[in-house]
Short mmCIF file of C-alpha atoms and ligand atoms in Angstrom, two decimals:
data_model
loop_
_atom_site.label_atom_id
_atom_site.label_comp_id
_atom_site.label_asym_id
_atom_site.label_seq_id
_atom_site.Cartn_x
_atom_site.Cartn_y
_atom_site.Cartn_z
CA UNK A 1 0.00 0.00 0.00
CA UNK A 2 1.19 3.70 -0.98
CA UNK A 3 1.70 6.15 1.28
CA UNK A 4 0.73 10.24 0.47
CA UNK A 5 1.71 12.90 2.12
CA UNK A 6 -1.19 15.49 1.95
CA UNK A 7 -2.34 18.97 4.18
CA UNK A 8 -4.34 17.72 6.82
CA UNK A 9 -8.13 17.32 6.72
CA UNK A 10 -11.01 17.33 9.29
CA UNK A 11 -11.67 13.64 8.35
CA UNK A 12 -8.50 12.81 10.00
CA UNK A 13 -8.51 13.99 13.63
CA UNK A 14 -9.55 10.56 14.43
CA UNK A 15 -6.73 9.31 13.02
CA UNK A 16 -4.01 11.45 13.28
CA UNK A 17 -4.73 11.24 17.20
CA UNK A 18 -4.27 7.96 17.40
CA UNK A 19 -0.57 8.64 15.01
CA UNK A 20 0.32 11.44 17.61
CA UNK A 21 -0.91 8.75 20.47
CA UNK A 22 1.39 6.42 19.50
CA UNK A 23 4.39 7.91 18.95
CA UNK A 24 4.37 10.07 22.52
CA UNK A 25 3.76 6.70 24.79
CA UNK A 26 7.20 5.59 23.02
CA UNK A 27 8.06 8.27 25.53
CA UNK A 28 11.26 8.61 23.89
CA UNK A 29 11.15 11.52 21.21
CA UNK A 30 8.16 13.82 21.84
CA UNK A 31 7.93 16.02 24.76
CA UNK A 32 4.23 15.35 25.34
CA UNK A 33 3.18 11.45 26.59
CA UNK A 34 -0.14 10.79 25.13
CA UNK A 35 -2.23 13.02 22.98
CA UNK A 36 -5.23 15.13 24.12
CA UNK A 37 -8.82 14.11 23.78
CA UNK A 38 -10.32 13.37 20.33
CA UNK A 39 -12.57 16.38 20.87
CA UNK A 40 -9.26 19.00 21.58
CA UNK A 41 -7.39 17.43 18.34
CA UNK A 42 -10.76 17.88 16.01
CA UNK A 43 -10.69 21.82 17.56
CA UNK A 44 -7.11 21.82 16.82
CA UNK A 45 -7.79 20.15 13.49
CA UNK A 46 -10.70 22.55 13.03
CA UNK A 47 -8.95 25.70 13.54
CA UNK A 48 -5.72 24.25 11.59
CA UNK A 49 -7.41 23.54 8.19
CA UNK A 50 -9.19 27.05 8.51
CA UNK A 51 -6.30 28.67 9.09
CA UNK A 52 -4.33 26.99 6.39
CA UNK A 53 -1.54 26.46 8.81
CA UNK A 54 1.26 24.09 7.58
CA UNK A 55 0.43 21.05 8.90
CA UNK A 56 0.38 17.80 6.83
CA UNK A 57 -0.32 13.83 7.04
CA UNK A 58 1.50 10.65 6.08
CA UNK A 59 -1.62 8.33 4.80
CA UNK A 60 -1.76 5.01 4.10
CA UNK A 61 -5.15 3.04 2.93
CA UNK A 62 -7.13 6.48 5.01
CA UNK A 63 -4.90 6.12 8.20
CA UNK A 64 -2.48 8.64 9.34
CA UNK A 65 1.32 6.70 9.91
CA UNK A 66 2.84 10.21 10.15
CA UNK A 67 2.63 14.28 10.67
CA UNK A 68 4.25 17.08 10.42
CA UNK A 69 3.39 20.96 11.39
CA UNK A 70 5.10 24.05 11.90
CA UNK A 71 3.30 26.35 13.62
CA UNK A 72 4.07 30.41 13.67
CA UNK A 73 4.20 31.77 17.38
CA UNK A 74 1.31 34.41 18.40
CA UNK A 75 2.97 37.05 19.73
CA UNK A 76 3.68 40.10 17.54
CA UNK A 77 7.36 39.80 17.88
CA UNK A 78 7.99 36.74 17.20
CA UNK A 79 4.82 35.26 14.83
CA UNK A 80 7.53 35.22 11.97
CA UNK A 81 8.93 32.33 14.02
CA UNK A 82 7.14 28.53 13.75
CA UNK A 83 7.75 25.52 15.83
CA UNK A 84 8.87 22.09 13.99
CA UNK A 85 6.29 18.94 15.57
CA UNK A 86 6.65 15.47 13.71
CA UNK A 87 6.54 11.71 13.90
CA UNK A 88 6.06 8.74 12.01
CA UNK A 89 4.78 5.30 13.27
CA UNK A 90 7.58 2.90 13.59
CA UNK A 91 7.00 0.88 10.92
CA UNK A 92 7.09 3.46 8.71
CA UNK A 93 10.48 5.36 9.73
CA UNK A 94 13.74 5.03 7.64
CA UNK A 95 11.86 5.44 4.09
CA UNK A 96 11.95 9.08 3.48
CA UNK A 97 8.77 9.89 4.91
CA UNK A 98 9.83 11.93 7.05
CA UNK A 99 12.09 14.46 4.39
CA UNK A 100 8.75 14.26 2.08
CA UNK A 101 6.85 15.77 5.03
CA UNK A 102 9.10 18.50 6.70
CA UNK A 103 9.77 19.62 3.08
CA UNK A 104 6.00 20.18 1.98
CA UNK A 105 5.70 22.02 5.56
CA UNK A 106 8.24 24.12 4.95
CA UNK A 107 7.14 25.53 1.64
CA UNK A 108 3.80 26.13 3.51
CA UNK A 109 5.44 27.98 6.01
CA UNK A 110 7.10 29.64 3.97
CA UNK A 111 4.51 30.86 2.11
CA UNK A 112 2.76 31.31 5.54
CA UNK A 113 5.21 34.18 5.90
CA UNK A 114 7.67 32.26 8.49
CA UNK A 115 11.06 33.00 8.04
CA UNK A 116 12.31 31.57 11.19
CA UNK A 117 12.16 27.46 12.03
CA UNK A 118 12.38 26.47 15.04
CA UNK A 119 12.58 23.27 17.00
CA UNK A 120 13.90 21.26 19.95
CA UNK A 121 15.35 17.37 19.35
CA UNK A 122 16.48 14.96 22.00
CA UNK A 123 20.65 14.89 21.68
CA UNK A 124 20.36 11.21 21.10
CA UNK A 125 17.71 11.11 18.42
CA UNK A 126 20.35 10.62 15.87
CA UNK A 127 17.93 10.32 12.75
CA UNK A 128 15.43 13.22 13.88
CA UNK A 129 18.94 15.52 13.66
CA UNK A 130 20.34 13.87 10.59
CA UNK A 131 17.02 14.73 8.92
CA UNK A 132 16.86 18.18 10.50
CA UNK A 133 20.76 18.89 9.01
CA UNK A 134 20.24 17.41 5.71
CA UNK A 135 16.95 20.10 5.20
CA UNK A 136 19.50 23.03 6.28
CA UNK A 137 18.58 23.33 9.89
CA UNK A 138 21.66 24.31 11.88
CA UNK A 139 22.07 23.51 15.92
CA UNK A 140 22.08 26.47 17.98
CA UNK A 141 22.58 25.53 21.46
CA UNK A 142 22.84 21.84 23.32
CA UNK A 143 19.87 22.37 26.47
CA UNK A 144 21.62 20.06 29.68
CA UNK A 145 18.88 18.39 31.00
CA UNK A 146 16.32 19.28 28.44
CA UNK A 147 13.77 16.93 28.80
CA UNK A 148 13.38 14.73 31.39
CA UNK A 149 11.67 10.70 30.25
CA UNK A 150 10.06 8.81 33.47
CA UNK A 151 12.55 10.20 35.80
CA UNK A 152 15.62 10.04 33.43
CA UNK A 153 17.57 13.92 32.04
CA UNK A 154 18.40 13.75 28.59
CA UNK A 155 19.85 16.87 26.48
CA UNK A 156 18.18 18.46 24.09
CA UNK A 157 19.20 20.25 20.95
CA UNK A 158 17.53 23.44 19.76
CA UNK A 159 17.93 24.19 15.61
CA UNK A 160 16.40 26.61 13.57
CA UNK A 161 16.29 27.48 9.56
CA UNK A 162 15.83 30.70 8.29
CA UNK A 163 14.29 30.74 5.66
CA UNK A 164 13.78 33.39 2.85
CA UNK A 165 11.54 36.48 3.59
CA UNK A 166 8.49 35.70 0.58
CA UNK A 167 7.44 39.27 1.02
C1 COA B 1 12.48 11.56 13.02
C2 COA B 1 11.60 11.02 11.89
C3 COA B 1 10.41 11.93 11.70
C4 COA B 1 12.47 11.01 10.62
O1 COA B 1 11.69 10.53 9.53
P1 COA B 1 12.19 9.27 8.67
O2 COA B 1 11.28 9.12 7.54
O3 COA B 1 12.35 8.11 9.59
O4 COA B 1 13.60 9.77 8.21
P2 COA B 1 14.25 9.56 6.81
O5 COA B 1 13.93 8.20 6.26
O6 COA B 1 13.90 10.74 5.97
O7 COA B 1 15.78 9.51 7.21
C5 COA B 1 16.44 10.59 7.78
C6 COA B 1 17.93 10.35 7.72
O8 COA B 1 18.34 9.58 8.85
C7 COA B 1 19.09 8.43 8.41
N1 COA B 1 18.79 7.36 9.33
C8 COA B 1 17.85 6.40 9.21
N2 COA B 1 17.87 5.62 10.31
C9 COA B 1 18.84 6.11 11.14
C10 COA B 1 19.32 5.74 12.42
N3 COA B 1 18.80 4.70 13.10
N4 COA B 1 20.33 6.48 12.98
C11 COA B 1 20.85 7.53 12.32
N5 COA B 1 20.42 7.93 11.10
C12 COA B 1 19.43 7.21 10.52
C13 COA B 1 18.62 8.17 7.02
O9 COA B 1 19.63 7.46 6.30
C14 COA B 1 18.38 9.58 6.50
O10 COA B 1 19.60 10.20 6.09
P3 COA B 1 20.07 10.13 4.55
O11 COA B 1 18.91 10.53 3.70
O12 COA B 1 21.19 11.11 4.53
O13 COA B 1 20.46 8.72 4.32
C15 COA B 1 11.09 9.57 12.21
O14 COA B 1 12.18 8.68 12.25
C16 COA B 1 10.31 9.49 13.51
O15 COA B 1 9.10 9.64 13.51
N6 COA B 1 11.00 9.24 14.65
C17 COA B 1 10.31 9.14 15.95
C18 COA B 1 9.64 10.45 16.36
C19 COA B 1 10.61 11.61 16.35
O16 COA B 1 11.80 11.45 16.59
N7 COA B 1 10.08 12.83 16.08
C20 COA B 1 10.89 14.02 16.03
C21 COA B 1 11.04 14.60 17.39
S1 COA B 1 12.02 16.12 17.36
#
């Protein structure tokens, strides 16, 4: 079965919950450790798809295996700047899914108006930074004791892109 990687839809809060779900109780790469309710994810969604935020879906056969959004801050100052989220399902890592989703989000974002990209990776999450490097993103500053995973510190990386002001 093919995967496609398209913007996000109403029709799959459902599923892109249980996506998001799965890949925070690894409890290993997100900083979150289960996803909100269905009924805060269809807001999200909701809001998201109006909005025509850069946010998009892995789908295979109609279920989501994989997201990825960027999302511009809200304060005046800083709305040029949007936050990296992502994950795939484990079987479905490895295959370039991930580059063919952080690369359509960027090009929304882009032409969202973002010019900064933002976003914070565990310091051992060698294939979430290889990715990250290989699309441009840059490290600026190692975070001791970044995140913290049932009781255990781990270091976190913050990276950003700039990207090219659109306007
Ligand atoms: C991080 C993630 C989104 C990357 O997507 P992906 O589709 O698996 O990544 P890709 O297949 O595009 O591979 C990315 C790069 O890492 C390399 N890679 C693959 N497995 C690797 C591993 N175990 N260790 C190091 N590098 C690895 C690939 O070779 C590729 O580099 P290349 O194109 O130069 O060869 C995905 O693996 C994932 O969902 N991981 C768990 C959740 C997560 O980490 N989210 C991000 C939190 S910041």
């Amino acid at each position: 079965m093919s995967v496609v990687v398209v913007p996000i839809a109403e029709s799959h809060a459902e599923s892109f919950r249980a996506c998001l779900d799965a890949v925070a109780r690894e409890k290993k790469y997100l900083a979150q450790f289960e996803a909100l309710p269905l009924d805060r994810i269809r807001g999200f969604v909701r809001e998201s798809v109006a909005a025509g935020a850069a946010q998009f879906v892995a789908v295979e056969d109609s279920r989501v295996v994989g997201w990825c959004d960027i999302f511009p801050a809200w304060a005046d100052a800083i709305r040029h700047c949007g936050h990296v989220g992502m994950g795939l399902l484990p079987a479905h890592r490895g295959r370039g899914l991930g580059r063919q989703l952080l690369s359509a989000c960027l090009d929304k974002a882009r032409s969202n108006g973002i010019t900064r990209v933002e976003l914070e990776v565990r310091a051992d999450n060698e294939r979430a930074i290889k990715l990250y490097e290989r699309m441009g993103f840059s490290r600026e500053a190692l975070k001791r004791h970044g995140m913290r995973f049932g009781g255990e510190y781990h270091d976190s990386v913050q990276m950003s892109l700039i990207l090219e002001d659109e306007a």
